mmCIF file of C-alpha atoms and ligand atoms in Angstrom:
data_model
loop_
_atom_site.group_PDB
_atom_site.id
_atom_site.type_symbol
_atom_site.label_atom_id
_atom_site.label_comp_id
_atom_site.label_asym_id
_atom_site.label_seq_id
_atom_site.Cartn_x
_atom_site.Cartn_y
_atom_site.Cartn_z
ATOM 1 C CA MET A 21 255.053 277.237 33.402
ATOM 2 C CA ASP A 22 252.660 274.321 34.879
ATOM 3 C CA SER A 23 249.359 273.461 35.146
ATOM 4 C CA PHE A 24 248.757 275.667 37.581
ATOM 5 C CA THR A 25 249.919 278.512 35.973
ATOM 6 C CA PRO A 26 246.112 280.858 35.617
ATOM 7 C CA THR A 27 244.978 281.429 31.916
ATOM 8 C CA ALA A 28 241.646 283.403 30.848
ATOM 9 C CA ALA A 29 240.041 280.167 30.719
ATOM 10 C CA ASP A 30 240.143 279.911 35.268
ATOM 11 C CA ARG A 31 238.211 282.971 34.974
ATOM 12 C CA PHE A 32 240.517 285.117 37.608
ATOM 13 C CA SER A 33 239.708 289.006 38.747
ATOM 14 C CA PHE A 34 240.868 291.398 40.453
ATOM 15 C CA GLY A 35 239.665 295.236 41.443
ATOM 16 C CA LEU A 36 242.013 298.117 40.615
ATOM 17 C CA TRP A 37 242.203 299.243 44.335
ATOM 18 C CA THR A 38 243.403 295.269 44.950
ATOM 19 C CA VAL A 39 246.374 295.527 42.542
ATOM 20 C CA GLY A 40 246.475 298.939 43.062
ATOM 21 C CA ASN A 41 247.032 299.102 46.680
ATOM 22 C CA PRO A 42 249.744 301.730 47.440
ATOM 23 C CA GLY A 43 250.190 300.203 51.187
ATOM 24 C CA ARG A 44 248.422 302.845 53.067
ATOM 25 C CA ASP A 45 247.503 301.664 56.309
ATOM 26 C CA PRO A 46 245.579 304.030 59.667
ATOM 27 C CA PHE A 47 249.691 304.451 61.030
ATOM 28 C CA GLY A 48 251.714 304.886 57.574
ATOM 29 C CA GLY A 49 251.194 306.554 53.959
ATOM 30 C CA PRO A 50 251.618 304.827 50.711
ATOM 31 C CA THR A 51 254.872 302.190 51.017
ATOM 32 C CA ARG A 52 254.278 301.929 46.980
ATOM 33 C CA PRO A 53 253.689 304.435 43.843
ATOM 34 C CA THR A 54 250.290 304.663 42.463
ATOM 35 C CA GLN A 55 250.071 302.981 39.763
ATOM 36 C CA ASP A 56 247.960 303.984 36.323
ATOM 37 C CA PRO A 57 244.733 302.066 36.010
ATOM 38 C CA CYS A 58 245.939 301.111 32.401
ATOM 39 C CA HIS A 59 249.118 299.938 33.662
ATOM 40 C CA LEU A 60 247.341 297.622 36.240
ATOM 41 C CA VAL A 61 245.610 295.799 33.254
ATOM 42 C CA ARG A 62 247.986 294.956 31.104
ATOM 43 C CA LYS A 63 250.225 293.470 34.566
ATOM 44 C CA LEU A 64 247.325 292.270 34.967
ATOM 45 C CA ALA A 65 246.758 290.026 31.606
ATOM 46 C CA GLU A 66 250.329 289.463 31.811
ATOM 47 C CA CYS A 67 249.927 287.569 35.328
ATOM 48 C CA GLY A 68 246.692 285.069 33.329
ATOM 49 C CA ALA A 69 243.887 287.095 34.512
ATOM 50 C CA TRP A 70 240.474 287.408 33.157
ATOM 51 C CA GLY A 71 238.703 290.742 34.225
ATOM 52 C CA VAL A 72 239.255 293.684 35.805
ATOM 53 C CA ASN A 73 236.960 295.551 38.505
ATOM 54 C CA LEU A 74 236.570 298.961 39.679
ATOM 55 C CA HIS A 75 235.133 301.525 41.998
ATOM 56 C CA ASP A 76 233.786 304.753 39.787
ATOM 57 C CA ASN A 77 236.767 306.672 41.540
ATOM 58 C CA ASP A 78 239.368 304.007 40.641
ATOM 59 C CA LEU A 79 239.308 305.005 37.158
ATOM 60 C CA VAL A 80 237.792 308.337 37.264
ATOM 61 C CA PRO A 81 238.679 310.897 40.249
ATOM 62 C CA PHE A 82 235.886 311.980 42.379
ATOM 63 C CA GLY A 83 234.521 315.499 40.494
ATOM 64 C CA ALA A 84 236.090 315.152 37.297
ATOM 65 C CA SER A 85 234.633 317.128 34.563
ATOM 66 C CA ALA A 86 232.301 315.076 31.274
ATOM 67 C CA ALA A 87 235.513 315.597 29.010
ATOM 68 C CA GLU A 88 238.144 314.091 31.277
ATOM 69 C CA ARG A 89 235.824 311.147 32.597
ATOM 70 C CA ASP A 90 235.360 310.537 28.596
ATOM 71 C CA ASP A 91 238.853 311.187 28.050
ATOM 72 C CA ILE A 92 240.184 308.645 30.964
ATOM 73 C CA VAL A 93 236.846 306.288 29.978
ATOM 74 C CA SER A 94 238.648 305.576 26.445
ATOM 75 C CA GLY A 95 241.888 305.022 27.035
ATOM 76 C CA PHE A 96 240.999 302.896 29.393
ATOM 77 C CA LYS A 97 238.838 300.762 26.818
ATOM 78 C CA ARG A 98 241.783 301.014 24.188
ATOM 79 C CA THR A 99 243.641 298.410 27.113
ATOM 80 C CA LEU A 100 241.041 296.772 27.555
ATOM 81 C CA ASP A 101 241.031 295.945 23.864
ATOM 82 C CA GLU A 102 244.379 295.596 23.635
ATOM 83 C CA THR A 103 244.744 293.163 26.545
ATOM 84 C CA GLY A 104 241.789 290.956 25.889
ATOM 85 C CA ILE A 105 240.865 291.954 29.791
ATOM 86 C CA VAL A 106 237.186 292.575 30.309
ATOM 87 C CA VAL A 107 235.399 293.998 33.300
ATOM 88 C CA PRO A 108 232.959 291.950 34.863
ATOM 89 C CA MET A 109 231.967 293.871 38.137
ATOM 90 C CA ALA A 110 231.727 297.492 38.890
ATOM 91 C CA THR A 111 230.765 299.077 42.031
ATOM 92 C CA THR A 112 230.991 302.515 43.373
ATOM 93 C CA ASN A 113 233.343 304.259 46.240
ATOM 94 C CA LEU A 114 230.353 305.596 48.965
ATOM 95 C CA PHE A 115 233.027 306.023 51.203
ATOM 96 C CA SER A 116 235.945 308.159 50.789
ATOM 97 C CA HIS A 117 234.347 311.139 50.933
ATOM 98 C CA PRO A 118 234.053 312.755 53.882
ATOM 99 C CA ILE A 119 229.901 313.574 52.480
ATOM 100 C CA PHE A 120 229.869 310.074 53.262
ATOM 101 C CA LYS A 121 230.883 309.486 56.591
ATOM 102 C CA ASP A 122 228.447 308.817 58.628
ATOM 103 C CA GLY A 123 226.967 306.857 55.706
ATOM 104 C CA ALA A 124 225.609 307.004 52.242
ATOM 105 C CA PHE A 125 221.921 305.629 51.797
ATOM 106 C CA THR A 126 221.590 304.873 55.087
ATOM 107 C CA SER A 127 222.628 308.497 56.191
ATOM 108 C CA ASN A 128 219.899 310.826 58.235
ATOM 109 C CA ASP A 129 220.321 313.674 55.586
ATOM 110 C CA PRO A 130 218.746 313.941 52.431
ATOM 111 C CA LYS A 131 220.906 315.576 50.516
ATOM 112 C CA VAL A 132 223.718 312.864 50.941
ATOM 113 C CA ARG A 133 221.049 309.792 50.125
ATOM 114 C CA ALA A 134 220.455 311.979 47.063
ATOM 115 C CA PHE A 135 224.004 312.610 46.058
ATOM 116 C CA ALA A 136 224.453 308.650 46.676
ATOM 117 C CA ILE A 137 221.909 308.039 44.241
ATOM 118 C CA ASN A 138 223.218 310.201 41.838
ATOM 119 C CA LYS A 139 226.518 308.982 42.037
ATOM 120 C CA THR A 140 225.479 304.849 42.269
ATOM 121 C CA MET A 141 223.574 305.723 38.669
ATOM 122 C CA ASP A 142 226.206 307.666 37.407
ATOM 123 C CA ALA A 143 229.147 304.278 38.332
ATOM 124 C CA ILE A 144 226.229 302.177 37.023
ATOM 125 C CA ASP A 145 226.426 304.013 33.028
ATOM 126 C CA LEU A 146 229.931 303.513 33.691
ATOM 127 C CA GLY A 147 230.382 300.029 34.601
ATOM 128 C CA VAL A 148 228.102 299.273 31.434
ATOM 129 C CA GLU A 149 229.960 300.911 28.826
ATOM 130 C CA LEU A 150 232.772 299.199 30.153
ATOM 131 C CA GLY A 151 230.840 295.432 30.126
ATOM 132 C CA ALA A 152 230.138 295.224 33.317
ATOM 133 C CA THR A 153 227.424 292.618 33.908
ATOM 134 C CA THR A 154 227.261 292.570 38.499
ATOM 135 C CA TYR A 155 227.591 295.875 40.228
ATOM 136 C CA VAL A 156 228.195 295.116 43.962
ATOM 137 C CA PHE A 157 227.107 297.447 47.132
ATOM 138 C CA TRP A 158 229.799 297.350 49.756
ATOM 139 C CA GLY A 159 227.898 299.492 52.755
ATOM 140 C CA GLY A 160 231.299 300.940 53.659
ATOM 141 C CA ARG A 161 230.075 303.620 56.065
ATOM 142 C CA GLU A 162 226.553 302.287 56.290
ATOM 143 C CA GLY A 163 226.552 302.113 59.701
ATOM 144 C CA THR A 164 227.659 303.758 63.526
ATOM 145 C CA GLU A 165 229.297 304.768 66.081
ATOM 146 C CA ALA A 166 226.844 306.624 68.086
ATOM 147 C CA ASP A 167 223.282 304.395 67.572
ATOM 148 C CA ALA A 168 221.491 306.730 69.006
ATOM 149 C CA CYS A 169 221.851 308.493 65.953
ATOM 150 C CA ARG A 170 219.082 306.819 64.299
ATOM 151 C CA ASP A 171 216.629 303.749 64.457
ATOM 152 C CA PRO A 172 218.187 301.190 62.726
ATOM 153 C CA GLN A 173 214.960 300.157 61.219
ATOM 154 C CA ASP A 174 215.006 303.719 59.638
ATOM 155 C CA ALA A 175 218.462 302.628 58.275
ATOM 156 C CA MET A 176 217.317 299.211 56.865
ATOM 157 C CA LYS A 177 213.864 301.440 55.281
ATOM 158 C CA ARG A 178 216.350 303.799 53.384
ATOM 159 C CA PHE A 179 218.884 300.860 52.174
ATOM 160 C CA ARG A 180 215.723 298.845 50.963
ATOM 161 C CA HIS A 181 214.914 302.624 49.343
ATOM 162 C CA ALA A 182 217.928 303.015 47.352
ATOM 163 C CA ILE A 183 217.928 299.347 46.248
ATOM 164 C CA ASP A 184 215.091 299.429 44.632
ATOM 165 C CA PHE A 185 215.435 302.815 43.404
ATOM 166 C CA LEU A 186 218.520 301.547 41.695
ATOM 167 C CA CYS A 187 216.962 298.529 40.655
ATOM 168 C CA GLU A 188 214.699 300.405 38.742
ATOM 169 C CA TYR A 189 217.275 302.720 36.933
ATOM 170 C CA VAL A 190 218.210 299.638 35.404
ATOM 171 C CA LYS A 191 215.624 298.302 34.227
ATOM 172 C CA ASP A 192 214.058 301.391 33.122
ATOM 173 C CA ASN A 193 217.949 301.532 30.580
ATOM 174 C CA GLY A 194 217.392 298.138 29.734
ATOM 175 C CA TYR A 195 220.999 297.119 31.128
ATOM 176 C CA ASP A 196 222.470 293.945 31.193
ATOM 177 C CA LEU A 197 223.134 293.916 35.233
ATOM 178 C CA ARG A 198 222.381 292.041 38.340
ATOM 179 C CA PHE A 199 223.359 293.421 41.367
ATOM 180 C CA ALA A 200 225.413 291.687 44.699
ATOM 181 C CA LEU A 201 225.253 292.800 47.896
ATOM 182 C CA GLU A 202 228.353 292.435 49.950
ATOM 183 C CA ALA A 203 228.262 292.010 53.834
ATOM 184 C CA LYS A 204 230.682 293.493 56.418
ATOM 185 C CA PRO A 205 230.234 293.312 60.598
ATOM 186 C CA ASN A 206 232.589 296.124 60.664
ATOM 187 C CA GLU A 207 235.285 298.198 60.172
ATOM 188 C CA PRO A 208 235.373 301.643 58.772
ATOM 189 C CA ARG A 209 232.575 301.958 61.078
ATOM 190 C CA CYS A 210 232.101 300.548 64.746
ATOM 191 C CA ASP A 211 228.945 298.572 63.779
ATOM 192 C CA ILE A 212 227.696 297.832 59.773
ATOM 193 C CA TYR A 213 224.492 297.684 58.941
ATOM 194 C CA LEU A 214 223.513 293.635 57.360
ATOM 195 C CA ALA A 215 226.805 292.749 58.818
ATOM 196 C CA THR A 216 226.680 288.754 57.558
ATOM 197 C CA THR A 217 225.884 287.298 54.016
ATOM 198 C CA GLY A 218 222.704 286.043 56.105
ATOM 199 C CA HIS A 219 221.896 289.042 57.145
ATOM 200 C CA MET A 220 221.449 290.240 53.419
ATOM 201 C CA LEU A 221 220.252 287.239 52.012
ATOM 202 C CA HIS A 222 216.995 287.722 54.461
ATOM 203 C CA PHE A 223 216.859 292.050 53.182
ATOM 204 C CA ILE A 224 217.208 290.750 49.490
ATOM 205 C CA SER A 225 213.900 288.998 49.959
ATOM 206 C CA THR A 226 212.109 291.992 51.382
ATOM 207 C CA LEU A 227 213.388 293.800 47.885
ATOM 208 C CA GLU A 228 210.428 294.667 45.013
ATOM 209 C CA ASN A 229 213.238 292.996 42.654
ATOM 210 C CA ASN A 230 214.678 290.105 44.405
ATOM 211 C CA GLU A 231 214.735 288.324 41.408
ATOM 212 C CA MET A 232 218.348 290.454 40.479
ATOM 213 C CA VAL A 233 219.420 291.247 43.247
ATOM 214 C CA GLY A 234 222.570 288.792 45.196
ATOM 215 C CA VAL A 235 225.400 288.399 47.547
ATOM 216 C CA ASN A 236 228.952 288.769 47.555
ATOM 217 C CA PRO A 237 230.300 287.199 50.119
ATOM 218 C CA GLU A 238 233.937 288.423 50.991
ATOM 219 C CA VAL A 239 236.111 285.316 52.846
ATOM 220 C CA ALA A 240 237.932 288.025 55.578
ATOM 221 C CA HIS A 241 234.264 289.845 56.537
ATOM 222 C CA GLU A 242 232.738 286.290 57.466
ATOM 223 C CA HIS A 243 235.916 285.408 59.583
ATOM 224 C CA MET A 244 236.272 289.027 61.135
ATOM 225 C CA ALA A 245 232.988 287.879 63.079
ATOM 226 C CA GLY A 246 234.040 283.800 63.325
ATOM 227 C CA LEU A 247 231.714 282.595 61.168
ATOM 228 C CA SER A 248 232.103 279.620 58.681
ATOM 229 C CA PHE A 249 232.510 281.389 55.058
ATOM 230 C CA VAL A 250 231.716 278.126 53.431
ATOM 231 C CA HIS A 251 228.464 277.546 55.186
ATOM 232 C CA GLY A 252 227.613 280.945 54.605
ATOM 233 C CA VAL A 253 228.748 280.583 50.846
ATOM 234 C CA ALA A 254 226.633 277.329 51.001
ATOM 235 C CA GLN A 255 223.257 279.020 52.161
ATOM 236 C CA ALA A 256 223.737 281.556 49.054
ATOM 237 C CA MET A 257 224.475 279.129 46.654
ATOM 238 C CA GLU A 258 221.565 277.126 47.315
ATOM 239 C CA ALA A 259 219.482 280.122 47.397
ATOM 240 C CA GLY A 260 220.336 280.873 44.303
ATOM 241 C CA LYS A 261 221.970 284.081 45.301
ATOM 242 C CA LEU A 262 225.642 284.284 44.763
ATOM 243 C CA PHE A 263 226.097 286.490 42.358
ATOM 244 C CA HIS A 264 229.690 287.161 42.851
ATOM 245 C CA ILE A 265 232.202 286.122 45.709
ATOM 246 C CA ASP A 266 235.421 288.410 47.310
ATOM 247 C CA LEU A 267 238.225 285.548 48.142
ATOM 248 C CA ASN A 268 241.220 286.239 50.309
ATOM 249 C CA ALA A 269 242.212 285.245 53.516
ATOM 250 C CA GLN A 270 241.874 285.829 57.347
ATOM 251 C CA ARG A 271 242.494 285.366 60.337
ATOM 252 C CA ILE A 272 239.529 285.428 63.182
ATOM 253 C CA GLY A 273 239.495 288.212 65.340
ATOM 254 C CA ARG A 274 241.793 290.284 63.671
ATOM 255 C CA TYR A 275 240.956 293.627 61.622
ATOM 256 C CA ASP A 276 240.057 292.973 57.834
ATOM 257 C CA GLN A 277 243.181 291.938 56.734
ATOM 258 C CA ASP A 278 242.431 290.876 53.018
ATOM 259 C CA LEU A 279 245.371 288.863 52.620
ATOM 260 C CA ARG A 280 246.363 286.390 49.805
ATOM 261 C CA PHE A 281 243.881 283.962 49.109
ATOM 262 C CA GLY A 282 244.762 280.706 51.123
ATOM 263 C CA SER A 283 247.230 281.985 52.925
ATOM 264 C CA GLU A 284 245.626 281.977 56.815
ATOM 265 C CA ASP A 285 242.697 279.669 56.416
ATOM 266 C CA LEU A 286 243.784 276.482 54.230
ATOM 267 C CA LYS A 287 241.459 274.528 55.268
ATOM 268 C CA GLN A 288 238.333 276.384 54.977
ATOM 269 C CA ALA A 289 240.123 277.970 51.727
ATOM 270 C CA PHE A 290 240.134 273.553 50.354
ATOM 271 C CA LEU A 291 236.486 273.731 51.838
ATOM 272 C CA LEU A 292 235.449 276.637 50.038
ATOM 273 C CA VAL A 293 236.990 275.733 46.683
ATOM 274 C CA ARG A 294 235.679 272.091 46.580
ATOM 275 C CA LEU A 295 232.088 273.972 46.827
ATOM 276 C CA LEU A 296 232.800 276.583 44.632
ATOM 277 C CA GLU A 297 233.970 274.051 42.275
ATOM 278 C CA GLY A 298 230.804 271.613 43.053
ATOM 279 C CA ASN A 299 233.592 269.149 43.859
ATOM 280 C CA ALA A 300 231.289 267.086 46.375
ATOM 281 C CA GLY A 301 228.199 266.570 43.218
ATOM 282 C CA ASN A 302 226.735 270.131 43.976
ATOM 283 C CA ALA A 303 226.316 272.829 41.446
ATOM 284 C CA PRO A 304 229.102 274.541 40.493
ATOM 285 C CA TYR A 305 230.004 278.781 40.901
ATOM 286 C CA THR A 306 229.916 279.248 37.301
ATOM 287 C CA GLY A 307 230.965 283.722 38.369
ATOM 288 C CA PRO A 308 234.144 284.977 38.130
ATOM 289 C CA ARG A 309 236.531 283.796 40.767
ATOM 290 C CA HIS A 310 237.426 287.489 42.430
ATOM 291 C CA PHE A 311 240.305 288.301 44.577
ATOM 292 C CA ASP A 312 239.799 291.070 46.946
ATOM 293 C CA ALA A 313 242.846 291.532 48.531
ATOM 294 C CA HIS A 314 246.361 292.932 48.325
ATOM 295 C CA ALA A 315 249.886 292.593 49.109
ATOM 296 C CA TYR A 316 251.481 293.371 52.544
ATOM 297 C CA ARG A 317 252.442 296.456 52.524
ATOM 298 C CA THR A 318 256.459 295.633 53.197
ATOM 299 C CA GLU A 319 256.128 294.627 49.191
ATOM 300 C CA ASP A 320 257.386 296.437 46.226
ATOM 301 C CA GLU A 321 255.793 296.191 42.386
ATOM 302 C CA GLU A 322 256.987 293.050 41.972
ATOM 303 C CA GLY A 323 255.470 291.486 45.133
ATOM 304 C CA VAL A 324 252.426 292.467 44.406
ATOM 305 C CA TRP A 325 252.477 290.536 41.290
ATOM 306 C CA ASP A 326 253.983 287.629 43.266
ATOM 307 C CA PHE A 327 250.607 288.471 45.079
ATOM 308 C CA ALA A 328 248.637 287.965 42.255
ATOM 309 C CA ARG A 329 250.359 284.674 40.814
ATOM 310 C CA GLY A 330 249.987 283.716 44.268
ATOM 311 C CA CYS A 331 246.053 283.942 44.956
ATOM 312 C CA MET A 332 245.530 282.318 41.526
ATOM 313 C CA ARG A 333 247.985 279.132 41.472
ATOM 314 C CA THR A 334 246.634 278.578 45.074
ATOM 315 C CA TYR A 335 243.042 278.261 44.043
ATOM 316 C CA LYS A 336 244.312 276.240 40.918
ATOM 317 C CA ILE A 337 246.537 273.865 43.522
ATOM 318 C CA LEU A 338 243.280 273.932 45.058
ATOM 319 C CA VAL A 339 241.087 272.567 42.719
ATOM 320 C CA GLU A 340 243.390 270.316 41.666
ATOM 321 C CA ARG A 341 244.092 269.227 45.386
ATOM 322 C CA THR A 342 240.082 268.785 46.346
ATOM 323 C CA ARG A 343 239.178 266.832 42.849
ATOM 324 C CA ALA A 344 241.921 264.535 43.817
ATOM 325 C CA PHE A 345 240.091 264.238 48.068
ATOM 326 C CA ASP A 346 236.767 263.812 46.235
ATOM 327 C CA ALA A 347 238.110 260.772 43.964
ATOM 328 C CA ASP A 348 239.651 258.945 46.888
ATOM 329 C CA PRO A 349 237.427 255.731 47.442
ATOM 330 C CA GLU A 350 238.068 256.169 51.276
ATOM 331 C CA VAL A 351 236.813 259.760 51.139
ATOM 332 C CA LYS A 352 233.780 258.151 49.046
ATOM 333 C CA ASP A 353 233.064 255.640 51.492
ATOM 334 C CA LEU A 354 233.433 257.822 54.575
ATOM 335 C CA ILE A 355 231.179 260.326 53.467
ATOM 336 C CA ARG A 356 228.204 258.225 51.786
ATOM 337 C CA VAL A 357 224.729 258.809 53.125
ATOM 338 C CA PRO A 358 222.916 256.060 54.609
ATOM 339 C CA THR A 359 220.131 255.233 52.567
ATOM 340 C CA ASP A 360 217.017 253.540 54.193
ATOM 341 C CA ALA A 361 213.927 252.552 51.601
ATOM 342 C CA ALA A 362 211.229 253.103 54.431
ATOM 343 C CA LEU A 363 212.601 257.078 55.447
ATOM 344 C CA ASP A 364 213.625 258.593 52.358
ATOM 345 C CA PRO A 365 210.401 259.066 50.530
ATOM 346 C CA VAL A 366 208.587 259.789 54.012
ATOM 347 C CA LEU A 367 211.678 262.396 54.875
ATOM 348 C CA SER A 368 211.652 263.962 51.240
ATOM 349 C CA ASN A 369 207.892 264.127 50.686
ATOM 350 C CA SER A 370 205.340 267.034 52.589
ATOM 351 C CA TYR A 371 202.872 266.489 54.865
ATOM 352 C CA SER A 372 200.584 263.995 54.668
ATOM 353 C CA ALA A 373 198.883 261.225 57.218
ATOM 354 C CA GLU A 374 200.560 258.260 55.741
ATOM 355 C CA SER A 375 203.982 260.018 56.587
ATOM 356 C CA VAL A 376 202.478 260.375 60.280
ATOM 357 C CA ALA A 377 201.944 257.314 60.310
ATOM 358 C CA ALA A 378 204.877 255.457 58.892
ATOM 359 C CA LEU A 379 207.018 258.075 61.554
ATOM 360 C CA ARG A 380 205.046 256.768 64.575
ATOM 361 C CA SER A 381 206.027 253.389 63.082
ATOM 362 C CA MET A 382 209.376 253.601 62.886
ATOM 363 C CA ASP A 383 211.644 251.195 63.082
ATOM 364 C CA VAL A 384 214.901 253.367 64.790
ATOM 365 C CA ASP A 385 217.310 251.941 67.508
ATOM 366 C CA PRO A 386 218.709 255.089 69.245
ATOM 367 C CA ASP A 387 220.511 253.473 71.420
ATOM 368 C CA ALA A 388 222.598 251.718 68.590
ATOM 369 C CA ILE A 389 222.862 254.523 66.455
ATOM 370 C CA GLY A 390 224.434 256.575 68.681
ATOM 371 C CA ALA A 391 226.965 254.070 69.869
ATOM 372 C CA ALA A 392 228.293 254.156 66.204
ATOM 373 C CA GLY A 393 231.343 255.994 65.644
ATOM 374 C CA LEU A 394 230.958 258.134 62.486
ATOM 375 C CA GLY A 395 234.551 258.464 61.288
ATOM 376 C CA TYR A 396 235.261 262.271 61.011
ATOM 377 C CA GLU A 397 238.385 261.731 62.484
ATOM 378 C CA ARG A 398 239.747 259.701 59.660
ATOM 379 C CA LEU A 399 237.731 261.735 57.220
ATOM 380 C CA ASP A 400 239.745 264.912 58.592
ATOM 381 C CA GLN A 401 242.808 263.232 58.628
ATOM 382 C CA ILE A 402 242.527 262.208 54.759
ATOM 383 C CA MET A 403 241.197 265.956 54.056
ATOM 384 C CA CYS A 404 244.639 267.092 56.123
ATOM 385 C CA GLU A 405 247.085 264.601 54.481
ATOM 386 C CA TYR A 406 245.469 266.194 50.863
ATOM 387 C CA LEU A 407 246.648 269.735 52.088
ATOM 388 C CA MET A 408 250.041 268.436 53.274
ATOM 389 C CA GLY A 409 250.600 267.111 49.868
ATOM 390 C CA ALA A 410 250.856 263.804 51.566
ATOM 391 C CA ARG A 411 248.188 261.908 49.593
HETATM 392 C C1 GCO B 11 236.152 296.395 52.375
HETATM 393 C C2 GCO B 11 235.374 295.840 50.819
HETATM 394 C C3 GCO B 11 235.489 296.772 49.756
HETATM 395 C C4 GCO B 11 234.551 296.127 48.882
HETATM 396 C C5 GCO B 11 234.488 297.131 47.144
HETATM 397 C C6 GCO B 11 234.078 296.757 46.357
HETATM 398 O O1 GCO B 11 236.275 295.518 53.406
HETATM 399 O O2 GCO B 11 236.782 296.987 51.623
HETATM 400 O O3 GCO B 11 235.645 294.384 50.540
HETATM 401 O O4 GCO B 11 236.652 295.746 49.356
HETATM 402 O O5 GCO B 11 234.415 295.383 48.313
HETATM 403 O O6 GCO B 11 234.529 298.121 48.413
HETATM 404 O O7 GCO B 11 232.818 296.872 46.695
HETATM 405 MN MN1 MN B 12 235.598 293.195 49.525
HETATM 406 MN MN1 MN B 13 237.465 293.379 52.995
#
């Protein structure tokens, strides 16, 4: 036990599919046994996690009867009660069964679309029964290889119809549930629709009930596309749309690696934790700190719990490191924003004849400003020294 040991107050959560990942990949079968969901919940509690998330079929096998479902769910609820673990988020598996091989909500086949909406309504009922207040939509196979198969505009229309419909389902049932859409550029499809968090944010603005829909960005998914995850998350936060987050690690340009949080991109992880915790003076993210990652295929069960503890420990160490960074007087000096009594009001007020006149008569020397250094080498070096533990 030290100050980096996680507790429920840290609100760390894991998917059943993450710590339950048996090490299967496209080139080989499992290297670890499949674990019972109740066992995973008990182990998560032992490790100091607060929450567990699930796809419908992580708990209830595809095609189970109503009686089997109720039996499994009541056993799971007992384990949640015993351990104090909560279910903050739930989602639907719309990608494993062959019926979804060409997508779910965006499929050309009305039977597939109907089946997907129906499965999601059942999974929403399950999530709500377990206490979930966030429902994630990851369009696993909503994409293409043979792009001529459908007009991508139809895919947008169908996806919009499904989300609009399901929002109404939630309202109709009086559920306390918000939706969080998760973008991914590719894998398992060659191209997945709505490839980035930015695509999702615009799509949300076109929904009928857009106030109940936000995003669930994932580190790996933006990094796969070579994008800045921190910028994507910041845009979502600024729009009031960061409803949930998938934390993990990923090298740019690779397949979706879903690595232990902070293990491959420490500088980005540092900046992300700093943003989420609001250290730089911004409003913090208040939702679950959720890890969507899994242990290396080389690991046995003990390695899985090393992985889970590692994710949480790294997050907490980064909370401490980023706070120290932002409390450093030299850093404060370097990031101080210059003020200008004449121009600041002009640049924050909306358009007016006075503002135009003020801009026309401004006193700015472009050469002097262009010649002055900004000290960012020093700033970034200090950040690296905090990361390396030298400061
Ligand atoms: C992936 C995704 C998934 C989703 C999960 C919850 O790349 O496999 O990140 O893990 O997050 O299906 O919607
Ligand atoms: Mn994810
Ligand atoms: Mn992923």
